Short mmCIF file of C-alpha atoms in Angstrom, two decimals:
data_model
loop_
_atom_site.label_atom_id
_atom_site.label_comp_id
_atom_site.label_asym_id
_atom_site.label_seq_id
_atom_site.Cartn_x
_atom_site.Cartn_y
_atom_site.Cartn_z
CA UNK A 1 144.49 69.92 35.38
CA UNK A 2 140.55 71.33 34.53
CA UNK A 3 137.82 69.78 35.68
CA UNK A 4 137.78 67.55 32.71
CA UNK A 5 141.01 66.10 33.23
CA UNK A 6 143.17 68.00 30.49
CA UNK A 7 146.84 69.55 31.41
CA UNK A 8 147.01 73.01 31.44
CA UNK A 9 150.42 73.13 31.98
CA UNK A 10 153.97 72.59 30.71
CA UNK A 11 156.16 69.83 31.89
CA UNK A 12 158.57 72.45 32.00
CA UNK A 13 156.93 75.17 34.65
CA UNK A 14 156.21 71.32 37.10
CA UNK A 15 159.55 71.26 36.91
CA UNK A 16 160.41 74.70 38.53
CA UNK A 17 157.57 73.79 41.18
CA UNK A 18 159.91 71.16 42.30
CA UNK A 19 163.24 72.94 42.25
CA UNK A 20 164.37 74.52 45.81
CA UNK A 21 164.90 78.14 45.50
CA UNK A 22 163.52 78.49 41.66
CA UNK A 23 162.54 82.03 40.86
CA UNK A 24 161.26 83.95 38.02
CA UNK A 25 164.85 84.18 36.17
CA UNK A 26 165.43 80.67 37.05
CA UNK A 27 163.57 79.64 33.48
CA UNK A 28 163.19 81.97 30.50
CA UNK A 29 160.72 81.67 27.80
CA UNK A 30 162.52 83.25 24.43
CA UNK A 31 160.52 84.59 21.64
CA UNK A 32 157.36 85.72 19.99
CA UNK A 33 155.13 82.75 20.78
CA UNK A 34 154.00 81.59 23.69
CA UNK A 35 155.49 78.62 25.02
CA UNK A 36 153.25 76.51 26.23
CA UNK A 37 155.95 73.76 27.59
CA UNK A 38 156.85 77.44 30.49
CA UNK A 39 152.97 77.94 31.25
CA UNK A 40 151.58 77.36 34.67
CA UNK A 41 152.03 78.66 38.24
CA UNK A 42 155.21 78.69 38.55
CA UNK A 43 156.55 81.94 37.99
CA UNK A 44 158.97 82.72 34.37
CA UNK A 45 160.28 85.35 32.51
CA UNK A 46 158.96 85.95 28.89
CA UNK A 47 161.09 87.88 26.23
CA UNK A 48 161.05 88.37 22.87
CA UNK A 49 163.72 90.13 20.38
CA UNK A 50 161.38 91.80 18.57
CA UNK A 51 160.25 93.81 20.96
CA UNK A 52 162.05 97.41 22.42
CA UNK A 53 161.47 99.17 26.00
CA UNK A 54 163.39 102.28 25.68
CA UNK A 55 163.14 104.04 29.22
CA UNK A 56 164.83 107.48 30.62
CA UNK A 57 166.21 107.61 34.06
CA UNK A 58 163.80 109.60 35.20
CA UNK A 59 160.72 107.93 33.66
CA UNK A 60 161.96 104.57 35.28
CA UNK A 61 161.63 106.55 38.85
CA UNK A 62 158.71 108.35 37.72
CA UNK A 63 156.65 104.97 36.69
CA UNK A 64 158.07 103.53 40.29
CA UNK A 65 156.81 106.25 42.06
CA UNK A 66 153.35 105.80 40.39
CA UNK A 67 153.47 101.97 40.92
CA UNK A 68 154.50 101.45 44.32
CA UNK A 69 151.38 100.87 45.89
CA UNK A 70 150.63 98.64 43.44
CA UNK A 71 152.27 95.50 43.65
CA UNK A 72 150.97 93.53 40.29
CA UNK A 73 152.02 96.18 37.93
CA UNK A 74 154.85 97.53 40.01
CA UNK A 75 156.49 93.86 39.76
CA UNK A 76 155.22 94.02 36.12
CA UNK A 77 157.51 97.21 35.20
CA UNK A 78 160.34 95.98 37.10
CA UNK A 79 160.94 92.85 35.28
CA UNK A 80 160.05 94.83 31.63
CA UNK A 81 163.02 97.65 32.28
CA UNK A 82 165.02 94.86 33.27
CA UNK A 83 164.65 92.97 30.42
CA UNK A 84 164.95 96.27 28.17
CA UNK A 85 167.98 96.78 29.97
CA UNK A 86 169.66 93.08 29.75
CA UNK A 87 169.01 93.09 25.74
CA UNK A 88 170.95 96.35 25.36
CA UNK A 89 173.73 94.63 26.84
CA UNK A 90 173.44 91.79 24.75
CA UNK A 91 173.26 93.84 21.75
CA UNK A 92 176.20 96.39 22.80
CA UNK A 93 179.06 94.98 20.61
CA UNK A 94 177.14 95.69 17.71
CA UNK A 95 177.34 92.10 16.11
CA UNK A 96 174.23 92.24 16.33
CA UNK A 97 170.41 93.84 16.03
CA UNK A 98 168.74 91.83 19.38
CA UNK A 99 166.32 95.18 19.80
CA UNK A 100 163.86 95.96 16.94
CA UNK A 101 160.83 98.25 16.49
CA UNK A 102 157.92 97.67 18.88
CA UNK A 103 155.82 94.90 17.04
CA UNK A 104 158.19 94.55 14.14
CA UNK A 105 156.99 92.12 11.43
CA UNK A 106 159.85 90.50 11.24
CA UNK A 107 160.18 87.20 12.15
CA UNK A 108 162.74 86.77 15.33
CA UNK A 109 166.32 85.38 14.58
CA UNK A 110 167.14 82.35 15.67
CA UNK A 111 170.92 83.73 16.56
CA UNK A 112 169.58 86.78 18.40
CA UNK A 113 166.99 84.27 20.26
CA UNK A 114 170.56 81.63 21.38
CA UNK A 115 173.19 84.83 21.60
CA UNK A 116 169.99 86.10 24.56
CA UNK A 117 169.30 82.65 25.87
CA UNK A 118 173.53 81.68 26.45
CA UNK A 119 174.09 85.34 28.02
CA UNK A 120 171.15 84.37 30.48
CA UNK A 121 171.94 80.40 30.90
CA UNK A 122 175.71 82.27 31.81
CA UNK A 123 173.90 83.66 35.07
CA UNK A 124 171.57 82.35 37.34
CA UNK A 125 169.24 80.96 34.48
CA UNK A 126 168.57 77.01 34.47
CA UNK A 127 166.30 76.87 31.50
CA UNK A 128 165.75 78.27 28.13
CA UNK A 129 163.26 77.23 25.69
CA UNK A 130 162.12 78.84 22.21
CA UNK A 131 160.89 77.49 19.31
CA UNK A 132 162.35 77.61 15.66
CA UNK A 133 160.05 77.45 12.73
CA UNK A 134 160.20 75.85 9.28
CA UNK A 135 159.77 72.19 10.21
CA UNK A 136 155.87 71.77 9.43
CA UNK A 137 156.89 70.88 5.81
CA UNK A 138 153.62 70.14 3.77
CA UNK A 139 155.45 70.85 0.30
CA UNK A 140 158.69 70.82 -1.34
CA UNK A 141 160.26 69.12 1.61
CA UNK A 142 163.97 68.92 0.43
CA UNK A 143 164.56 72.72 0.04
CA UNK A 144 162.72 73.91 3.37
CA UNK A 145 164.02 71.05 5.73
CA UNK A 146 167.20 72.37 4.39
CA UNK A 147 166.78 76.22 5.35
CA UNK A 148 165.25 74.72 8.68
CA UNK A 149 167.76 72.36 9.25
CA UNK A 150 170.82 75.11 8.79
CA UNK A 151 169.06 77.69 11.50
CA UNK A 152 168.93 75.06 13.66
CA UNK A 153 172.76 74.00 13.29
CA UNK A 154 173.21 78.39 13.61
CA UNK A 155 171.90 78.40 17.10
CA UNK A 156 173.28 75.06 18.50
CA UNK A 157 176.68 76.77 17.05
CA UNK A 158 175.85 79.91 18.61
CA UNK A 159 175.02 78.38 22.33
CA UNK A 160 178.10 76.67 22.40
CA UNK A 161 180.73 79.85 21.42
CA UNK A 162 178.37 82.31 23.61
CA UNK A 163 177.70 79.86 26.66
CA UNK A 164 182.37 79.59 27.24
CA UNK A 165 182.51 77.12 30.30
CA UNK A 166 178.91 76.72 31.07
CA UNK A 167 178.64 74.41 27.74
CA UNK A 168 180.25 71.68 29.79
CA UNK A 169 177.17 71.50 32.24
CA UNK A 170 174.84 72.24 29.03
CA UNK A 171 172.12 69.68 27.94
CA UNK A 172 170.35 71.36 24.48
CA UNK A 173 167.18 69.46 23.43
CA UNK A 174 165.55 69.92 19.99
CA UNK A 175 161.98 68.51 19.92
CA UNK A 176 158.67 68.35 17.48
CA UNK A 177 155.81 68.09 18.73
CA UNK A 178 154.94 65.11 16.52
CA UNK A 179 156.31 63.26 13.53
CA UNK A 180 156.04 63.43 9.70
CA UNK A 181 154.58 60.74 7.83
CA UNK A 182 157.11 57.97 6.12
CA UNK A 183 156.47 58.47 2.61
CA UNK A 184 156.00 61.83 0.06
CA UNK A 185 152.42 63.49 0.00
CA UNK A 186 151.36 64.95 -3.73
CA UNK A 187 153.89 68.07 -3.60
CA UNK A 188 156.74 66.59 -2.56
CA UNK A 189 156.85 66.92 1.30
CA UNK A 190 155.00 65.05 4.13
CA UNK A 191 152.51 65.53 6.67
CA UNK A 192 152.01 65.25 10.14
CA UNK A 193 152.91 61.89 11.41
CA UNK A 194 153.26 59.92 14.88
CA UNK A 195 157.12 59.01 14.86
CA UNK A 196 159.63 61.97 15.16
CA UNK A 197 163.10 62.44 16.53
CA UNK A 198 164.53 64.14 18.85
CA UNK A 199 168.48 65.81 18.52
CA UNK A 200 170.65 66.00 21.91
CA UNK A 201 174.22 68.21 21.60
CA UNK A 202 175.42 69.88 24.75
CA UNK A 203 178.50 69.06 26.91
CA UNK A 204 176.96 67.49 29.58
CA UNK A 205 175.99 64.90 27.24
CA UNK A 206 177.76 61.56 26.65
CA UNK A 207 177.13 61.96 22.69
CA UNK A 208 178.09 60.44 19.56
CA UNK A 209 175.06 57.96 19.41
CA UNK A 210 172.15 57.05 18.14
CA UNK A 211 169.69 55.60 20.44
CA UNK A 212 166.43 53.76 18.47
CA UNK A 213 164.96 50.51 18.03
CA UNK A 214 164.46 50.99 14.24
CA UNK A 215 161.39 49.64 13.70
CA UNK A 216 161.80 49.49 9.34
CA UNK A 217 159.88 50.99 6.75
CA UNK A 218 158.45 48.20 4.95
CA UNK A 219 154.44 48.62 4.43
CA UNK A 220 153.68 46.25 7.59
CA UNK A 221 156.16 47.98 9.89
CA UNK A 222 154.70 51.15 10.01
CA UNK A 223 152.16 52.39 12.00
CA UNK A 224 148.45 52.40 11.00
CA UNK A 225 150.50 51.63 7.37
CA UNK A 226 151.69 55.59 6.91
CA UNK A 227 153.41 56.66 9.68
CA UNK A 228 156.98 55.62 11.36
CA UNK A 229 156.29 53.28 14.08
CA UNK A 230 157.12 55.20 17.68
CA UNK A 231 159.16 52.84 19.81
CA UNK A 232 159.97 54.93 22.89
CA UNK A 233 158.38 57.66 24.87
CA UNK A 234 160.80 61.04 24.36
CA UNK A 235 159.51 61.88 28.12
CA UNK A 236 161.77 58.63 29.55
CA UNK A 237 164.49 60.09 27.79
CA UNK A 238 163.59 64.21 28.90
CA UNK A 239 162.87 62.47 32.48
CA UNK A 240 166.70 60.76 32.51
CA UNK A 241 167.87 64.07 30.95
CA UNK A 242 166.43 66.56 33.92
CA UNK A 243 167.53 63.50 36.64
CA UNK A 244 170.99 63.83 35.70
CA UNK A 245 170.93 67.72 35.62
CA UNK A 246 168.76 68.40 38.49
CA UNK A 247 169.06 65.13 40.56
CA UNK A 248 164.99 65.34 40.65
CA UNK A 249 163.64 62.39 42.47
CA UNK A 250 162.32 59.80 39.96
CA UNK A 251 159.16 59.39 41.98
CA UNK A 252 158.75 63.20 41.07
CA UNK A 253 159.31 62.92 37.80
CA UNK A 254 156.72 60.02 37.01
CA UNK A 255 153.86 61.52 39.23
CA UNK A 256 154.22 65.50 38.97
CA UNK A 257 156.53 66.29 35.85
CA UNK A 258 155.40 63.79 33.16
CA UNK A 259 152.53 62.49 35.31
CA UNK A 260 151.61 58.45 34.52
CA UNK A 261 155.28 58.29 33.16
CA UNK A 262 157.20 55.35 33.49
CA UNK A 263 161.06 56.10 32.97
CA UNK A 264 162.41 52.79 32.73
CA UNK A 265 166.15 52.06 32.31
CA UNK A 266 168.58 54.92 32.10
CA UNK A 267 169.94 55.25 28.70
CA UNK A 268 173.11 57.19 30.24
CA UNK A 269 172.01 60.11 28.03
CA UNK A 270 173.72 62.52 30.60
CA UNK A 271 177.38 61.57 31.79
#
């Protein structure tokens, strides 16, 4: 927190600060963009798709040579050819094209982004988190929510046939960061609202629910008259979510991960 009292970092990275033994493969942050959910002291990994490392033997020794004194960029270089060398692997079967051109303008795919994240969350990785785009739907609503909605179902298909065995311990968590409004703007679409959802799959989840208190659509029902009503805080429900994965001590959770929280009952999201 900055001397005028805003968070400056993710709930995610206070998480690793609690977690015995976390390292910098313990969490990976997957994609272009930064994720600002990873950012803070504790240390993570950062890699994107998009972008190639392409190495000889001997320039690997040559650049460790040059860097050994230095233990900032020699760290720096280690964790880059390892990353290089990890998405090779992914991409070996040649199912795939994980490795582009350095800075290619292509947007990243989602199914490169989940094939990377299970291969890692197969290992000694605890958390993934990347972002999919398409959601911020300001006009013709009905055919981009689609699109959006089908890359979405992609990757949550892809973790579970790349992640074998380890999708039984799996909790996947789609979130916005805020809602859309409840009725149609002038082209067909909505803006940003208060009220969202949020969409749970993942074997270590007790599933096949839907958890709300519906708060109705009628005129009076909705907040400030335009937006869905919120009725519960998402962070109760992340809170319950990392409890049940990580045993982290509620006390913990209120104070350092989603700090002021108040968690409430368990909604037995986790089973």
């Amino acid at each position: 927190m900055d001397t005028l009292g805003r968070i400056r970092d993710g709930w995610l990275n206070r998480l690793l600060t609690l977690m015995p033994g976390a390292q910098a493969e313990t969490a990976y942050a997957v994609g272009r963009g930064g994720m600002l959910l990873l950012q803070g002291a504790a240390s993570v990994v950062n890699w994107s798709p998009d972008t190639a490392l392409t190495l000889s033997p001997q320039a690997e020794r040559l650049l460790a040579e040059i860097l050994h004194d230095d233990p900032l960029f020699r760290n720096a270089a280690e964790e880059a050819v390892l990353l290089s060398q990890g998405a090779s692997e992914i991409g070996a079967d040649g199912t795939t094209d994980i490795m582009t051109a350095v800075q290619d303008s292509r947007p990243a795919r989602p199914d490169a982004i989940a094939r990377f994240a299970a291969e890692r969350l197969r290992g000694q990785t605890r958390i993934a988190a990347f972002s999919l785009t398409g959601f911020d739907t300001h006009a013709n609503q009905a055919r981009g929510l689609r699109k959006a909605l089908a890359r979405l179902a992609e990757t949550i298909t892809t973790l579970h046939d790349r992640l074998g065995r380890t999708w039984d311990s799996t909790a996947v968590v789609a979130i916005t960061e805020f809602g859309r409004t409840a009725r149609l703007n002038g082209s067909g679409a909505t803006d940003h609202g208060t009220a969202g959802a949020m969409l749970l799959a993942g074997g270590a989840l007790r599933g096949g629910r839907v958890i709300a208190g519906w708060p109705g659509l009628r005129e009076a029902d909705l907040y400030q008259r335009r937006d869905l009503r919120p009725t519960r805080d998402l962070r109760a429900d992340l809170a319950w979510i990392i409890r049940g994965l990580f045993g982290t001590d509620i006390a913990a959770l209120e104070r350092v991960v989603f700090q002021g929280l108040e968690m409430g009952a368990d909604a037995g999201l986790i089973l």
